[in-house]
N, CA, C and O atoms as a Tinker XYZ file with bonds, in Angstrom:
   412  protein
     1  N    155.391000   59.187000 -126.777000    73     2
     2  CA   155.479000   59.028000 -128.203000    64     1     3
     3  C    156.212000   57.720000 -128.509000    63     2     4     5
     4  O    157.235000   57.401000 -127.903000    81     3
     5  N    155.676000   56.998000 -129.435000    73     3     6
     6  CA   156.305000   55.757000 -129.876000    64     5     7
     7  C    157.511000   56.095000 -130.742000    63     6     8     9
     8  O    157.506000   57.091000 -131.465000    81     7
     9  N    158.536000   55.266000 -130.666000    73     7    10
    10  CA   159.773000   55.511000 -131.409000    64     9    11
    11  C    159.508000   55.634000 -132.910000    63    10    12    13
    12  O    160.211000   56.366000 -133.607000    81    11
    13  N    158.514000   54.934000 -133.399000    73    11    14
    14  CA   158.234000   54.972000 -134.831000    64    13    15
    15  C    157.346000   56.137000 -135.232000    63    14    16    17
    16  O    157.157000   56.387000 -136.422000    81    15
    17  N    156.797000   56.853000 -134.257000    73    15    18
    18  CA   155.998000   58.040000 -134.547000    64    17    19
    19  C    156.876000   59.256000 -134.809000    63    18    20    21
    20  O    156.468000   60.183000 -135.508000    81    19
    21  N    158.070000   59.251000 -134.252000    73    19    22
    22  CA   158.976000   60.389000 -134.440000    64    21    23
    23  C    159.486000   60.387000 -135.874000    63    22    24    25
    24  O    159.921000   59.353000 -136.380000    81    23
    25  N    159.434000   61.529000 -136.521000    73    23    26
    26  CA   159.913000   61.620000 -137.897000    64    25    27
    27  C    161.426000   61.420000 -137.953000    63    26    28    29
    28  O    161.940000   60.694000 -138.804000    81    27
    29  N    162.119000   62.069000 -137.041000    73    27    30
    30  CA   163.576000   61.939000 -136.988000    64    29    31
    31  C    164.041000   62.247000 -135.576000    63    30    32    33
    32  O    163.557000   63.183000 -134.939000    81    31
    33  N    164.974000   61.461000 -135.101000    73    31    34
    34  CA   165.517000   61.700000 -133.764000    64    33    35
    35  C    166.530000   62.825000 -133.846000    63    34    36    37
    36  O    167.353000   62.870000 -134.760000    81    35
    37  N    166.464000   63.730000 -132.887000    73    35    38
    38  CA   167.456000   64.799000 -132.854000    64    37    39
    39  C    168.804000   64.200000 -132.463000    63    38    40    41
    40  O    168.852000   63.147000 -131.827000    81    39
    41  N    169.895000   64.859000 -132.835000    73    39    42
    42  CA   171.221000   64.361000 -132.444000    64    41    43
    43  C    171.369000   64.224000 -130.928000    63    42    44    45
    44  O    172.014000   63.288000 -130.456000    81    43
    45  N    170.780000   65.142000 -130.162000    73    43    46
    46  CA   170.878000   65.067000 -128.700000    64    45    47
    47  C    170.177000   63.826000 -128.159000    63    46    48    49
    48  O    170.695000   63.149000 -127.272000    81    47
    49  N    168.998000   63.534000 -128.697000    73    47    50
    50  CA   168.251000   62.351000 -128.251000    64    49    51
    51  C    168.996000   61.086000 -128.655000    63    50    52    53
    52  O    169.107000   60.152000 -127.860000    81    51
    53  N    169.501000   61.046000 -129.868000    73    51    54
    54  CA   170.273000   59.877000 -130.316000    64    53    55
    55  C    171.464000   59.620000 -129.395000    63    54    56    57
    56  O    171.730000   58.480000 -129.015000    81    55
    57  N    172.170000   60.678000 -129.043000    73    55    58
    58  CA   173.341000   60.542000 -128.175000    64    57    59
    59  C    172.940000   60.044000 -126.793000    63    58    60    61
    60  O    173.606000   59.176000 -126.228000    81    59
    61  N    171.847000   60.590000 -126.241000    73    59    62
    62  CA   171.414000   60.176000 -124.903000    64    61    63
    63  C    170.973000   58.709000 -124.902000    63    62    64    65
    64  O    171.293000   57.973000 -123.969000    81    63
    65  N    170.251000   58.282000 -125.922000    73    63    66
    66  CA   169.835000   56.880000 -126.016000    64    65    67
    67  C    171.056000   55.982000 -126.132000    63    66    68    69
    68  O    171.141000   54.952000 -125.463000    81    67
    69  N    172.000000   56.370000 -126.979000    73    67    70
    70  CA   173.221000   55.586000 -127.162000    64    69    71
    71  C    174.003000   55.478000 -125.849000    63    70    72    73
    72  O    174.461000   54.393000 -125.492000    81    71
    73  N    174.155000   56.579000 -125.139000    73    71    74
    74  CA   174.889000   56.577000 -123.869000    64    73    75
    75  C    174.163000   55.762000 -122.802000    63    74    76    77
    76  O    174.804000   55.107000 -121.981000    81    75
    77  N    172.830000   55.799000 -122.807000    73    75    78
    78  CA   172.058000   55.006000 -121.848000    64    77    79
    79  C    172.318000   53.523000 -122.063000    63    78    80    81
    80  O    172.586000   52.791000 -121.110000    81    79
    81  N    172.239000   53.078000 -123.319000    73    79    82
    82  CA   172.486000   51.667000 -123.587000    64    81    83
    83  C    173.943000   51.288000 -123.339000    63    82    84    85
    84  O    174.233000   50.161000 -122.936000    81    83
    85  N    174.848000   52.214000 -123.576000    73    83    86
    86  CA   176.249000   51.955000 -123.271000    64    85    87
    87  C    176.431000   51.742000 -121.762000    63    86    88    89
    88  O    177.133000   50.825000 -121.336000    81    87
    89  N    175.797000   52.591000 -120.973000    73    87    90
    90  CA   175.906000   52.469000 -119.519000    64    89    91
    91  C    175.290000   51.169000 -119.019000    63    90    92    93
    92  O    175.765000   50.594000 -118.039000    81    91
    93  N    174.253000   50.711000 -119.674000    73    91    94
    94  CA   173.583000   49.472000 -119.271000    64    93    95
    95  C    174.199000   48.245000 -119.929000    63    94    96    97
    96  O    173.723000   47.128000 -119.726000    81    95
    97  N    175.247000   48.442000 -120.713000    73    95    98
    98  CA   175.851000   47.359000 -121.474000    64    97    99
    99  C    176.789000   46.465000 -120.688000    63    98   100   101
   100  O    177.445000   45.603000 -121.273000    81    99
   101  N    176.871000   46.645000 -119.399000    73    99   102
   102  CA   177.750000   45.833000 -118.564000    64   101   103
   103  C    176.895000   45.026000 -117.587000    63   102   104   105
   104  O    176.123000   45.605000 -116.824000    81   103
   105  N    177.023000   43.697000 -117.602000    73   103   106
   106  CA   176.202000   42.867000 -116.708000    64   105   107
   107  C    176.355000   43.217000 -115.222000    63   106   108   109
   108  O    175.391000   43.118000 -114.462000    81   107
   109  N    177.537000   43.617000 -114.813000    73   107   110
   110  CA   177.739000   43.978000 -113.403000    64   109   111
   111  C    176.919000   45.209000 -113.045000    63   110   112   113
   112  O    176.309000   45.257000 -111.977000    81   111
   113  N    176.897000   46.200000 -113.919000    73   111   114
   114  CA   176.094000   47.397000 -113.640000    64   113   115
   115  C    174.606000   47.052000 -113.580000    63   114   116   117
   116  O    173.875000   47.614000 -112.765000    81   115
   117  N    174.160000   46.145000 -114.422000    73   115   118
   118  CA   172.761000   45.723000 -114.386000    64   117   119
   119  C    172.461000   45.027000 -113.058000    63   118   120   121
   120  O    171.422000   45.275000 -112.447000    81   119
   121  N    173.358000   44.167000 -112.618000    73   119   122
   122  CA   173.160000   43.471000 -111.337000    64   121   123
   123  C    173.108000   44.470000 -110.179000    63   122   124   125
   124  O    172.283000   44.335000 -109.276000    81   123
   125  N    173.981000   45.461000 -110.207000    73   123   126
   126  CA   173.999000   46.476000 -109.154000    64   125   127
   127  C    172.698000   47.276000 -109.168000    63   126   128   129
   128  O    172.101000   47.496000 -108.114000    81   127
   129  N    172.257000   47.709000 -110.331000    73   127   130
   130  CA   171.008000   48.471000 -110.428000    64   129   131
   131  C    169.815000   47.650000 -109.946000    63   130   132   133
   132  O    168.931000   48.170000 -109.264000    81   131
   133  N    169.795000   46.380000 -110.299000    73   131   134
   134  CA   168.707000   45.506000 -109.865000    64   133   135
   135  C    168.661000   45.421000 -108.343000    63   134   136   137
   136  O    167.587000   45.486000 -107.745000    81   135
   137  N    169.815000   45.278000 -107.726000    73   135   138
   138  CA   169.888000   45.233000 -106.266000    64   137   139
   139  C    169.451000   46.559000 -105.655000    63   138   140   141
   140  O    168.667000   46.580000 -104.706000    81   139
   141  N    169.956000   47.668000 -106.198000    73   139   142
   142  CA   169.650000   48.982000 -105.628000    64   141   143
   143  C    168.208000   49.414000 -105.873000    63   142   144   145
   144  O    167.702000   50.298000 -105.181000    81   143
   145  N    167.546000   48.802000 -106.845000    73   143   146
   146  CA   166.125000   49.079000 -107.050000    64   145   147
   147  C    165.299000   48.500000 -105.910000    63   146   148   149
   148  O    164.190000   48.962000 -105.642000    81   147
   149  N    165.843000   47.487000 -105.241000    73   147   150
   150  CA   165.130000   46.819000 -104.154000    64   149   151
   151  C    165.451000   47.430000 -102.794000    63   150   152   153
   152  O    164.578000   47.532000 -101.932000    81   151
   153  N    166.718000   47.840000 -102.603000    73   151   154
   154  CA   167.132000   48.330000 -101.290000    64   153   155
   155  C    168.349000   49.232000 -101.386000    63   154   156   157
   156  O    169.140000   49.147000 -102.325000    81   155
   157  N    168.476000   50.084000 -100.409000    73   155   158
   158  CA   169.641000   50.951000 -100.265000    64   157   159
   159  C    170.772000   50.111000  -99.684000    63   158   160   161
   160  O    170.558000   49.346000  -98.743000    81   159
   161  N    171.981000   50.250000 -100.241000    73   159   162
   162  CA   173.104000   49.416000  -99.802000    64   161   163
   163  C    174.399000   50.210000  -99.762000    63   162   164   165
   164  O    174.595000   51.165000 -100.514000    81   163
   165  N    175.279000   49.784000  -98.858000    73   163   166
   166  CA   176.654000   50.273000  -98.832000    64   165   167
   167  C    177.477000   49.434000  -99.807000    63   166   168   169
   168  O    177.050000   48.357000 -100.223000    81   167
   169  N    178.643000   49.930000 -100.164000    73   167   170
   170  CA   179.508000   49.231000 -101.117000    64   169   171
   171  C    179.797000   47.809000 -100.647000    63   170   172   173
   172  O    179.725000   46.866000 -101.435000    81   171
   173  N    180.124000   47.653000  -99.360000    73   171   174
   174  CA   180.450000   46.304000  -98.874000    64   173   175
   175  C    179.250000   45.364000  -98.951000    63   174   176   177
   176  O    179.424000   44.167000  -99.178000    81   175
   177  N    178.037000   45.884000  -98.767000    73   175   178
   178  CA   176.835000   45.058000  -98.896000    64   177   179
   179  C    176.634000   44.615000 -100.344000    63   178   180   181
   180  O    176.294000   43.462000 -100.611000    81   179
   181  N    176.845000   45.537000 -101.265000    73   179   182
   182  CA   176.716000   45.204000 -102.686000    64   181   183
   183  C    177.744000   44.152000 -103.055000    63   182   184   185
   184  O    177.423000   43.159000 -103.708000    81   183
   185  N    178.987000   44.373000 -102.632000    73   183   186
   186  CA   180.072000   43.433000 -102.945000    64   185   187
   187  C    179.756000   42.041000 -102.415000    63   186   188   189
   188  O    179.934000   41.046000 -103.118000    81   187
   189  N    179.290000   41.976000 -101.179000    73   187   190
   190  CA   178.979000   40.674000 -100.576000    64   189   191
   191  C    177.797000   40.006000 -101.272000    63   190   192   193
   192  O    177.836000   38.813000 -101.573000    81   191
   193  N    176.762000   40.775000 -101.523000    73   191   194
   194  CA   175.550000   40.230000 -102.134000    64   193   195
   195  C    175.804000   39.705000 -103.548000    63   194   196   197
   196  O    175.252000   38.679000 -103.946000    81   195
   197  N    176.640000   40.417000 -104.299000    73   195   198
   198  CA   176.894000   40.048000 -105.695000    64   197   199
   199  C    178.196000   39.275000 -105.878000    63   198   200   201
   200  O    178.569000   38.929000 -106.999000    81   199
   201  N    178.880000   39.007000 -104.776000    73   199   202
   202  CA   180.155000   38.287000 -104.777000    64   201   203
   203  C    181.175000   38.955000 -105.718000    63   202   204   205
   204  O    181.743000   38.332000 -106.615000    81   203
   205  N    181.369000   40.244000 -105.463000    73   203   206
   206  CA   182.325000   41.056000 -106.209000    64   205   207
   207  C    183.285000   41.707000 -105.224000    63   206   208   209
   208  O    182.999000   41.782000 -104.029000    81   207
   209  N    184.418000   42.174000 -105.724000    73   207   210
   210  CA   185.326000   42.929000 -104.863000    64   209   211
   211  C    184.750000   44.330000 -104.640000    63   210   212   213
   212  O    184.005000   44.850000 -105.471000    81   211
   213  N    185.106000   44.924000 -103.509000    73   211   214
   214  CA   184.655000   46.284000 -103.248000    64   213   215
   215  C    185.189000   47.253000 -104.290000    63   214   216   217
   216  O    184.518000   48.220000 -104.648000    81   215
   217  N    186.391000   46.994000 -104.772000    73   215   218
   218  CA   186.984000   47.832000 -105.808000    64   217   219
   219  C    186.152000   47.784000 -107.093000    63   218   220   221
   220  O    185.896000   48.815000 -107.714000    81   219
   221  N    185.740000   46.593000 -107.480000    73   219   222
   222  CA   184.918000   46.444000 -108.697000    64   221   223
   223  C    183.579000   47.157000 -108.539000    63   222   224   225
   224  O    183.101000   47.810000 -109.466000    81   223
   225  N    182.980000   47.026000 -107.359000    73   223   226
   226  CA   181.703000   47.691000 -107.100000    64   225   227
   227  C    181.877000   49.201000 -107.142000    63   226   228   229
   228  O    181.076000   49.899000 -107.764000    81   227
   229  N    182.902000   49.706000 -106.497000    73   227   230
   230  CA   183.156000   51.152000 -106.486000    64   229   231
   231  C    183.360000   51.688000 -107.898000    63   230   232   233
   232  O    182.864000   52.761000 -108.243000    81   231
   233  N    184.087000   50.942000 -108.701000    73   231   234
   234  CA   184.326000   51.351000 -110.091000    64   233   235
   235  C    183.003000   51.449000 -110.865000    63   234   236   237
   236  O    182.776000   52.413000 -111.596000    81   235
   237  N    182.147000   50.459000 -110.701000    73   235   238
   238  CA   180.872000   50.460000 -111.420000    64   237   239
   239  C    179.929000   51.539000 -110.880000    63   238   240   241
   240  O    179.189000   52.158000 -111.644000    81   239
   241  N    179.956000   51.760000 -109.573000    73   239   242
   242  CA   179.121000   52.813000 -108.996000    64   241   243
   243  C    179.529000   54.189000 -109.508000    63   242   244   245
   244  O    178.679000   55.058000 -109.702000    81   243
   245  N    180.803000   54.385000 -109.724000    73   243   246
   246  CA   181.283000   55.661000 -110.269000    64   245   247
   247  C    180.642000   55.918000 -111.634000    63   246   248   249
   248  O    180.207000   57.033000 -111.924000    81   247
   249  N    180.589000   54.891000 -112.456000    73   247   250
   250  CA   179.953000   55.020000 -113.774000    64   249   251
   251  C    178.462000   55.281000 -113.630000    63   250   252   253
   252  O    177.922000   56.164000 -114.297000    81   251
   253  N    177.796000   54.529000 -112.774000    73   251   254
   254  CA   176.353000   54.697000 -112.589000    64   253   255
   255  C    176.016000   56.072000 -112.015000    63   254   256   257
   256  O    174.984000   56.650000 -112.355000    81   255
   257  N    176.875000   56.595000 -111.153000    73   255   258
   258  CA   176.670000   57.964000 -110.641000    64   257   259
   259  C    176.837000   58.987000 -111.757000    63   258   260   261
   260  O    176.082000   59.956000 -111.837000    81   259
   261  N    177.818000   58.771000 -112.610000    73   259   262
   262  CA   178.058000   59.715000 -113.711000    64   261   263
   263  C    176.838000   59.815000 -114.632000    63   262   264   265
   264  O    176.557000   60.879000 -115.185000    81   263
   265  N    176.127000   58.715000 -114.790000    73   263   266
   266  CA   174.912000   58.710000 -115.607000    64   265   267
   267  C    173.673000   59.087000 -114.803000    63   266   268   269
   268  O    172.566000   59.131000 -115.341000    81   267
   269  N    173.859000   59.357000 -113.524000    73   267   270
   270  CA   172.773000   59.726000 -112.602000    64   269   271
   271  C    171.725000   58.622000 -112.470000    63   270   272   273
   272  O    170.535000   58.894000 -112.306000    81   271
   273  N    172.184000   57.378000 -112.545000    73   271   274
   274  CA   171.297000   56.240000 -112.345000    64   273   275
   275  C    171.204000   55.871000 -110.871000    63   274   276   277
   276  O    170.227000   55.258000 -110.440000    81   275
   277  N    172.220000   56.245000 -110.097000    73   275   278
   278  CA   172.214000   55.985000 -108.661000    64   277   279
   279  C    172.548000   57.271000 -107.912000    63   278   280   281
   280  O    173.166000   58.187000 -108.454000    81   279
   281  N    172.128000   57.312000 -106.667000    73   279   282
   282  CA   172.461000   58.427000 -105.772000    64   281   283
   283  C    173.027000   57.827000 -104.499000    63   282   284   285
   284  O    172.900000   56.629000 -104.248000    81   283
   285  N    173.642000   58.666000 -103.711000    73   283   286
   286  CA   174.189000   58.180000 -102.452000    64   285   287
   287  C    173.977000   59.219000 -101.370000    63   286   288   289
   288  O    173.772000   60.404000 -101.630000    81   287
   289  N    174.037000   58.724000 -100.151000    73   287   290
   290  CA   173.977000   59.609000  -98.979000    64   289   291
   291  C    174.925000   59.023000  -97.934000    63   290   292   293
   292  O    175.160000   57.816000  -97.881000    81   291
   293  N    175.443000   59.894000  -97.131000    73   291   294
   294  CA   176.378000   59.475000  -96.089000    64   293   295
   295  C    175.602000   59.153000  -94.817000    63   294   296   297
   296  O    174.727000   59.904000  -94.386000    81   295
   297  N    175.953000   58.016000  -94.236000    73   295   298
   298  CA   175.425000   57.646000  -92.921000    64   297   299
   299  C    176.611000   57.188000  -92.086000    63   298   300   301
   300  O    177.092000   56.067000  -92.244000    81   299
   301  N    177.079000   58.055000  -91.201000    73   299   302
   302  CA   178.296000   57.774000  -90.445000    64   301   303
   303  C    179.471000   57.703000  -91.398000    63   302   304   305
   304  O    179.732000   58.644000  -92.147000    81   303
   305  N    180.182000   56.578000  -91.368000    73   303   306
   306  CA   181.319000   56.405000  -92.273000    64   305   307
   307  C    180.925000   55.730000  -93.582000    63   306   308   309
   308  O    181.751000   55.599000  -94.484000    81   307
   309  N    179.671000   55.301000  -93.692000    73   307   310
   310  CA   179.224000   54.593000  -94.893000    64   309   311
   311  C    178.550000   55.516000  -95.886000    63   310   312   313
   312  O    177.889000   56.487000  -95.519000    81   311
   313  N    178.734000   55.189000  -97.145000    73   311   314
   314  CA   177.978000   55.817000  -98.224000    64   313   315
   315  C    176.925000   54.800000  -98.631000    63   314   316   317
   316  O    177.250000   53.675000  -99.011000    81   315
   317  N    175.665000   55.200000  -98.550000    73   315   318
   318  CA   174.575000   54.309000  -98.909000    64   317   319
   319  C    174.050000   54.685000 -100.287000    63   318   320   321
   320  O    173.724000   55.843000 -100.546000    81   319
   321  N    173.973000   53.698000 -101.161000    73   319   322
   322  CA   173.568000   53.911000 -102.549000    64   321   323
   323  C    172.159000   53.397000 -102.781000    63   322   324   325
   324  O    171.735000   52.412000 -102.177000    81   323
   325  N    171.439000   54.077000 -103.669000    73   323   326
   326  CA   170.103000   53.640000 -104.069000    64   325   327
   327  C    169.876000   54.066000 -105.514000    63   326   328   329
   328  O    170.604000   54.896000 -106.059000    81   327
   329  N    168.865000   53.487000 -106.111000    73   327   330
   330  CA   168.521000   53.819000 -107.493000    64   329   331
   331  C    167.972000   55.246000 -107.528000    63   330   332   333
   332  O    167.193000   55.638000 -106.660000    81   331
   333  N    168.379000   56.009000 -108.523000    73   331   334
   334  CA   167.940000   57.397000 -108.633000    64   333   335
   335  C    167.128000   57.643000 -109.901000    63   334   336   337
   336  O    166.823000   58.791000 -110.224000    81   335
   337  N    166.775000   56.583000 -110.622000    73   335   338
   338  CA   166.070000   56.774000 -111.887000    64   337   339
   339  C    165.123000   55.604000 -112.138000    63   338   340   341
   340  O    165.534000   54.549000 -112.620000    81   339
   341  N    163.870000   55.805000 -111.807000    73   339   342
   342  CA   162.868000   54.740000 -111.978000    64   341   343
   343  C    162.673000   54.375000 -113.447000    63   342   344   345
   344  O    162.316000   53.239000 -113.756000    81   343
   345  N    162.902000   55.322000 -114.353000    73   343   346
   346  CA   162.757000   55.011000 -115.775000    64   345   347
   347  C    163.797000   53.990000 -116.222000    63   346   348   349
   348  O    163.515000   53.153000 -117.079000    81   347
   349  N    164.986000   54.052000 -115.653000    73   347   350
   350  CA   166.024000   53.074000 -115.991000    64   349   351
   351  C    165.601000   51.685000 -115.514000    63   350   352   353
   352  O    165.820000   50.697000 -116.214000    81   351
   353  N    164.999000   51.605000 -114.336000    73   351   354
   354  CA   164.517000   50.317000 -113.840000    64   353   355
   355  C    163.400000   49.810000 -114.742000    63   354   356   357
   356  O    163.334000   48.614000 -115.024000    81   355
   357  N    162.533000   50.687000 -115.194000    73   355   358
   358  CA   161.494000   50.299000 -116.147000    64   357   359
   359  C    162.088000   49.772000 -117.443000    63   358   360   361
   360  O    161.606000   48.787000 -118.001000    81   359
   361  N    163.138000   50.432000 -117.917000    73   359   362
   362  CA   163.827000   49.988000 -119.132000    64   361   363
   363  C    164.456000   48.611000 -118.923000    63   362   364   365
   364  O    164.391000   47.755000 -119.806000    81   363
   365  N    165.067000   48.400000 -117.753000    73   363   366
   366  CA   165.643000   47.094000 -117.446000    64   365   367
   367  C    164.559000   46.018000 -117.355000    63   366   368   369
   368  O    164.760000   44.891000 -117.808000    81   367
   369  N    163.425000   46.363000 -116.779000    73   367   370
   370  CA   162.318000   45.406000 -116.720000    64   369   371
   371  C    161.850000   45.014000 -118.121000    63   370   372   373
   372  O    161.595000   43.840000 -118.393000    81   371
   373  N    161.742000   45.996000 -118.997000    73   371   374
   374  CA   161.344000   45.708000 -120.385000    64   373   375
   375  C    162.392000   44.846000 -121.083000    63   374   376   377
   376  O    162.053000   43.913000 -121.811000    81   375
   377  N    163.655000   45.161000 -120.860000    73   375   378
   378  CA   164.742000   44.370000 -121.460000    64   377   379
   379  C    164.708000   42.939000 -120.945000    63   378   380   381
   380  O    164.933000   41.996000 -121.704000    81   379
   381  N    164.425000   42.775000 -119.650000    73   379   382
   382  CA   164.322000   41.434000 -119.070000    64   381   383
   383  C    163.173000   40.653000 -119.716000    63   382   384   385
   384  O    163.336000   39.494000 -120.098000    81   383
   385  N    162.013000   41.304000 -119.832000    73   383   386
   386  CA   160.873000   40.634000 -120.457000    64   385   387
   387  C    161.199000   40.242000 -121.900000    63   386   388   389
   388  O    160.853000   39.149000 -122.348000    81   387
   389  N    161.857000   41.133000 -122.611000    73   387   390
   390  CA   162.236000   40.848000 -123.991000    64   389   391
   391  C    163.203000   39.653000 -124.056000    63   390   392   393
   392  O    163.012000   38.727000 -124.845000    81   391
   393  N    164.231000   39.696000 -123.220000    73   391   394
   394  CA   165.258000   38.644000 -123.253000    64   393   395
   395  C    164.726000   37.297000 -122.781000    63   394   396   397
   396  O    165.177000   36.253000 -123.251000    81   395
   397  N    163.782000   37.313000 -121.868000    73   395   398
   398  CA   163.284000   36.051000 -121.319000    64   397   399
   399  C    162.078000   35.503000 -122.085000    63   398   400   401
   400  O    161.598000   34.409000 -121.789000    81   399
   401  N    161.591000   36.259000 -123.067000    73   399   402
   402  CA   160.406000   35.798000 -123.810000    64   401   403
   403  C    160.746000   34.773000 -124.875000    63   402   404   405
   404  O    159.854000   34.126000 -125.424000    81   403
   405  N    162.030000   34.620000 -125.170000    73   403   406
   406  CA   162.434000   33.656000 -126.188000    64   405   407
   407  C    162.361000   34.195000 -127.605000    63   406   408   409
   408  O    162.514000   33.447000 -128.571000    81   407
   409  N    162.126000   35.502000 -127.725000    73   407   410
   410  CA   162.041000   36.115000 -129.062000    64   409   411
   411  C    163.382000   36.241000 -129.713000    63   410   412
   412  O    163.479000   36.735000 -130.836000    81   411
């Protein structure tokens, strides 16, 4: 359904949309999601790839996990993270196209 086809957004839908954009409102979280959409990574790999501290990456991953945008699995002593929501990646792709179109 197109956003303009809906007569009125329910309060629950409004809240979820607002929280989604809030979660995506940090450039570091967007960079992390973009990386994890391509490959599964440990915290140290993310930190090295994005030139961030491991503490900063861990903090952002905690937020992304809370929104269920990423998942993790244990492999030995490492926690490996990957994207857990293809719709979020689709939303980021649309946002990228919008931002880069010059509109």
